[in-house]
């Protein structure tokens, strides 16, 4: 089960469903495991009742999960200590700060902070892929760029 992705309109939804079925990821539309989806048989929206959050705190967590999937680290994130939206990087640094003593105790603090700084400097894989696509407009170039990074080379 996963949050429903950001979809621009009904055509975008239909194209995505067709791609998922066409690629073999799903056999049919009934296999779509999102919290909310369009019914394949009726003109309604289905909410996955078995996965409904019975408490406000759980609903906030689902919202935070959706927001993270939608915006990534370039956008906003739900600060689970306040329930308010803040820049995602600020929320992440606050979390690392709270975990600092445990990270230090296990010898991971330097590695975690170093990896986060590298991520902040170069962007997430999704951001780099969007950037590669924006430069050329070709999916092939995005794939080639990811392959270069996998080999340890700098992005194109």
mmCIF file of C-alpha atoms in Angstrom:
data_model
loop_
_atom_site.group_PDB
_atom_site.id
_atom_site.type_symbol
_atom_site.label_atom_id
_atom_site.label_comp_id
_atom_site.label_asym_id
_atom_site.label_seq_id
_atom_site.Cartn_x
_atom_site.Cartn_y
_atom_site.Cartn_z
ATOM 1 C CA UNK A 1 0.000 0.000 0.000
ATOM 2 C CA UNK A 2 1.344 3.410 -0.930
ATOM 3 C CA UNK A 3 0.251 7.035 -1.122
ATOM 4 C CA UNK A 4 -1.413 8.058 -4.355
ATOM 5 C CA UNK A 5 1.216 9.827 -6.476
ATOM 6 C CA UNK A 6 0.771 13.389 -7.658
ATOM 7 C CA UNK A 7 -1.250 13.262 -10.863
ATOM 8 C CA UNK A 8 -1.900 16.283 -13.062
ATOM 9 C CA UNK A 9 -5.295 15.171 -14.392
ATOM 10 C CA UNK A 10 -7.413 12.174 -15.385
ATOM 11 C CA UNK A 11 -5.428 11.592 -18.596
ATOM 12 C CA UNK A 12 -2.206 11.451 -16.564
ATOM 13 C CA UNK A 13 -3.862 8.876 -14.267
ATOM 14 C CA UNK A 14 -5.007 6.767 -17.245
ATOM 15 C CA UNK A 15 -1.571 6.903 -18.912
ATOM 16 C CA UNK A 16 0.139 5.796 -15.712
ATOM 17 C CA UNK A 17 -2.283 2.882 -15.260
ATOM 18 C CA UNK A 18 -1.739 1.838 -18.891
ATOM 19 C CA UNK A 19 2.036 1.979 -18.423
ATOM 20 C CA UNK A 20 1.893 -0.106 -15.238
ATOM 21 C CA UNK A 21 -0.260 -2.745 -16.928
ATOM 22 C CA UNK A 22 1.679 -2.599 -20.204
ATOM 23 C CA UNK A 23 5.003 -3.086 -18.441
ATOM 24 C CA UNK A 24 3.693 -6.053 -16.472
ATOM 25 C CA UNK A 25 3.985 -4.321 -13.108
ATOM 26 C CA UNK A 26 0.253 -4.978 -12.682
ATOM 27 C CA UNK A 27 -2.011 -7.508 -14.374
ATOM 28 C CA UNK A 28 -5.032 -5.241 -14.126
ATOM 29 C CA UNK A 29 -6.251 -2.038 -12.512
ATOM 30 C CA UNK A 30 -7.477 -3.938 -9.449
ATOM 31 C CA UNK A 31 -3.858 -4.510 -8.428
ATOM 32 C CA UNK A 32 -3.295 -0.792 -7.909
ATOM 33 C CA UNK A 33 -2.369 -0.465 -4.230
ATOM 34 C CA UNK A 34 -2.778 3.231 -3.505
ATOM 35 C CA UNK A 35 -4.580 4.741 -0.525
ATOM 36 C CA UNK A 36 -7.063 6.267 -2.982
ATOM 37 C CA UNK A 37 -7.785 5.250 -6.557
ATOM 38 C CA UNK A 38 -10.500 5.487 -9.179
ATOM 39 C CA UNK A 39 -12.812 2.497 -9.293
ATOM 40 C CA UNK A 40 -12.367 0.320 -12.382
ATOM 41 C CA UNK A 41 -16.121 -0.478 -12.373
ATOM 42 C CA UNK A 42 -17.953 2.511 -10.930
ATOM 43 C CA UNK A 43 -17.621 6.288 -11.338
ATOM 44 C CA UNK A 44 -16.262 6.663 -7.814
ATOM 45 C CA UNK A 45 -13.064 7.129 -5.879
ATOM 46 C CA UNK A 46 -12.123 4.163 -3.689
ATOM 47 C CA UNK A 47 -10.535 4.820 -0.317
ATOM 48 C CA UNK A 48 -8.713 1.843 1.110
ATOM 49 C CA UNK A 49 -10.849 1.565 4.246
ATOM 50 C CA UNK A 50 -8.739 -1.202 5.766
ATOM 51 C CA UNK A 51 -5.813 1.166 5.738
ATOM 52 C CA UNK A 52 -7.569 4.230 7.105
ATOM 53 C CA UNK A 53 -5.717 5.886 9.960
ATOM 54 C CA UNK A 54 -7.826 5.802 13.127
ATOM 55 C CA UNK A 55 -5.840 8.527 14.898
ATOM 56 C CA UNK A 56 -4.761 12.033 14.019
ATOM 57 C CA UNK A 57 -1.103 11.123 14.616
ATOM 58 C CA UNK A 58 -1.306 8.274 12.092
ATOM 59 C CA UNK A 59 -3.030 10.555 9.586
ATOM 60 C CA UNK A 60 -0.210 13.083 10.027
ATOM 61 C CA UNK A 61 2.322 10.309 9.320
ATOM 62 C CA UNK A 62 0.490 9.345 6.119
ATOM 63 C CA UNK A 63 0.433 12.999 5.098
ATOM 64 C CA UNK A 64 4.139 13.299 5.811
ATOM 65 C CA UNK A 65 4.802 10.181 3.725
ATOM 66 C CA UNK A 66 2.790 11.571 0.801
ATOM 67 C CA UNK A 67 4.467 14.968 1.079
ATOM 68 C CA UNK A 68 7.928 13.356 1.078
ATOM 69 C CA UNK A 69 7.055 11.290 -1.999
ATOM 70 C CA UNK A 70 5.636 14.354 -3.758
ATOM 71 C CA UNK A 71 8.230 17.002 -2.912
ATOM 72 C CA UNK A 72 11.376 15.077 -2.070
ATOM 73 C CA UNK A 73 14.080 16.990 -0.259
ATOM 74 C CA UNK A 74 13.639 20.000 -2.532
ATOM 75 C CA UNK A 75 10.232 20.825 -1.043
ATOM 76 C CA UNK A 76 8.531 20.927 2.294
ATOM 77 C CA UNK A 77 8.145 18.210 4.877
ATOM 78 C CA UNK A 78 5.819 17.772 7.804
ATOM 79 C CA UNK A 79 7.633 18.429 11.054
ATOM 80 C CA UNK A 80 6.246 15.596 13.150
ATOM 81 C CA UNK A 81 7.047 17.474 16.359
ATOM 82 C CA UNK A 82 4.766 20.390 15.409
ATOM 83 C CA UNK A 83 2.624 19.091 12.535
ATOM 84 C CA UNK A 84 3.669 22.112 10.476
ATOM 85 C CA UNK A 85 5.274 22.282 7.042
ATOM 86 C CA UNK A 86 8.913 23.295 7.007
ATOM 87 C CA UNK A 87 11.701 23.053 4.435
ATOM 88 C CA UNK A 88 12.528 19.350 4.119
ATOM 89 C CA UNK A 89 16.233 19.909 4.734
ATOM 90 C CA UNK A 90 15.479 21.715 8.010
ATOM 91 C CA UNK A 91 13.320 18.808 9.179
ATOM 92 C CA UNK A 92 16.016 16.330 8.173
ATOM 93 C CA UNK A 93 18.774 18.238 9.976
ATOM 94 C CA UNK A 94 16.557 18.483 13.065
ATOM 95 C CA UNK A 95 16.107 14.698 12.975
ATOM 96 C CA UNK A 96 19.850 14.123 12.632
ATOM 97 C CA UNK A 97 20.387 16.506 15.542
ATOM 98 C CA UNK A 98 17.986 14.535 17.718
ATOM 99 C CA UNK A 99 19.647 11.274 16.695
ATOM 100 C CA UNK A 100 23.144 12.732 17.079
ATOM 101 C CA UNK A 101 23.998 11.041 20.387
ATOM 102 C CA UNK A 102 22.927 7.608 19.105
ATOM 103 C CA UNK A 103 24.764 8.147 15.814
ATOM 104 C CA UNK A 104 27.902 9.141 17.736
ATOM 105 C CA UNK A 105 27.586 6.177 20.083
ATOM 106 C CA UNK A 106 27.497 3.770 17.142
ATOM 107 C CA UNK A 107 30.205 5.558 15.155
ATOM 108 C CA UNK A 108 27.850 6.680 12.374
ATOM 109 C CA UNK A 109 27.522 10.439 12.887
ATOM 110 C CA UNK A 110 30.391 11.469 10.599
ATOM 111 C CA UNK A 111 29.269 9.169 7.800
ATOM 112 C CA UNK A 112 25.621 10.230 8.003
ATOM 113 C CA UNK A 113 26.416 13.952 8.021
ATOM 114 C CA UNK A 114 28.943 13.537 5.201
ATOM 115 C CA UNK A 115 26.456 11.628 3.048
ATOM 116 C CA UNK A 116 23.773 14.239 3.699
ATOM 117 C CA UNK A 117 26.122 17.059 2.690
ATOM 118 C CA UNK A 118 26.974 15.202 -0.530
ATOM 119 C CA UNK A 119 23.267 14.701 -1.176
ATOM 120 C CA UNK A 120 22.558 18.369 -0.506
ATOM 121 C CA UNK A 121 25.373 19.450 -2.818
ATOM 122 C CA UNK A 122 24.505 17.140 -5.734
ATOM 123 C CA UNK A 123 20.772 16.609 -5.204
ATOM 124 C CA UNK A 124 18.791 13.408 -4.973
ATOM 125 C CA UNK A 125 18.814 10.899 -7.796
ATOM 126 C CA UNK A 126 15.312 12.032 -8.779
ATOM 127 C CA UNK A 127 16.425 15.685 -8.905
ATOM 128 C CA UNK A 128 19.495 14.791 -10.983
ATOM 129 C CA UNK A 129 17.342 12.754 -13.363
ATOM 130 C CA UNK A 130 14.875 15.635 -13.787
ATOM 131 C CA UNK A 131 17.809 17.946 -14.431
ATOM 132 C CA UNK A 132 19.252 15.599 -17.056
ATOM 133 C CA UNK A 133 15.873 15.400 -18.770
ATOM 134 C CA UNK A 134 15.468 19.186 -18.649
ATOM 135 C CA UNK A 135 18.859 19.608 -20.352
ATOM 136 C CA UNK A 136 18.126 17.356 -23.329
ATOM 137 C CA UNK A 137 14.484 16.257 -23.269
ATOM 138 C CA UNK A 138 15.596 12.685 -23.946
ATOM 139 C CA UNK A 139 14.898 9.741 -21.650
ATOM 140 C CA UNK A 140 17.883 7.952 -23.208
ATOM 141 C CA UNK A 141 20.174 10.675 -21.856
ATOM 142 C CA UNK A 142 18.657 10.292 -18.388
ATOM 143 C CA UNK A 143 19.360 6.543 -18.467
ATOM 144 C CA UNK A 144 22.918 7.155 -19.701
ATOM 145 C CA UNK A 145 23.441 9.702 -16.918
ATOM 146 C CA UNK A 146 22.241 7.238 -14.253
ATOM 147 C CA UNK A 147 24.529 4.560 -15.734
ATOM 148 C CA UNK A 148 27.502 6.955 -15.496
ATOM 149 C CA UNK A 149 26.708 7.669 -11.855
ATOM 150 C CA UNK A 150 26.383 3.934 -11.148
ATOM 151 C CA UNK A 151 29.921 3.503 -12.496
ATOM 152 C CA UNK A 152 31.103 6.244 -10.127
ATOM 153 C CA UNK A 153 31.429 8.922 -12.787
ATOM 154 C CA UNK A 154 30.094 12.454 -12.455
ATOM 155 C CA UNK A 155 26.636 13.194 -13.873
ATOM 156 C CA UNK A 156 26.605 14.523 -17.423
#
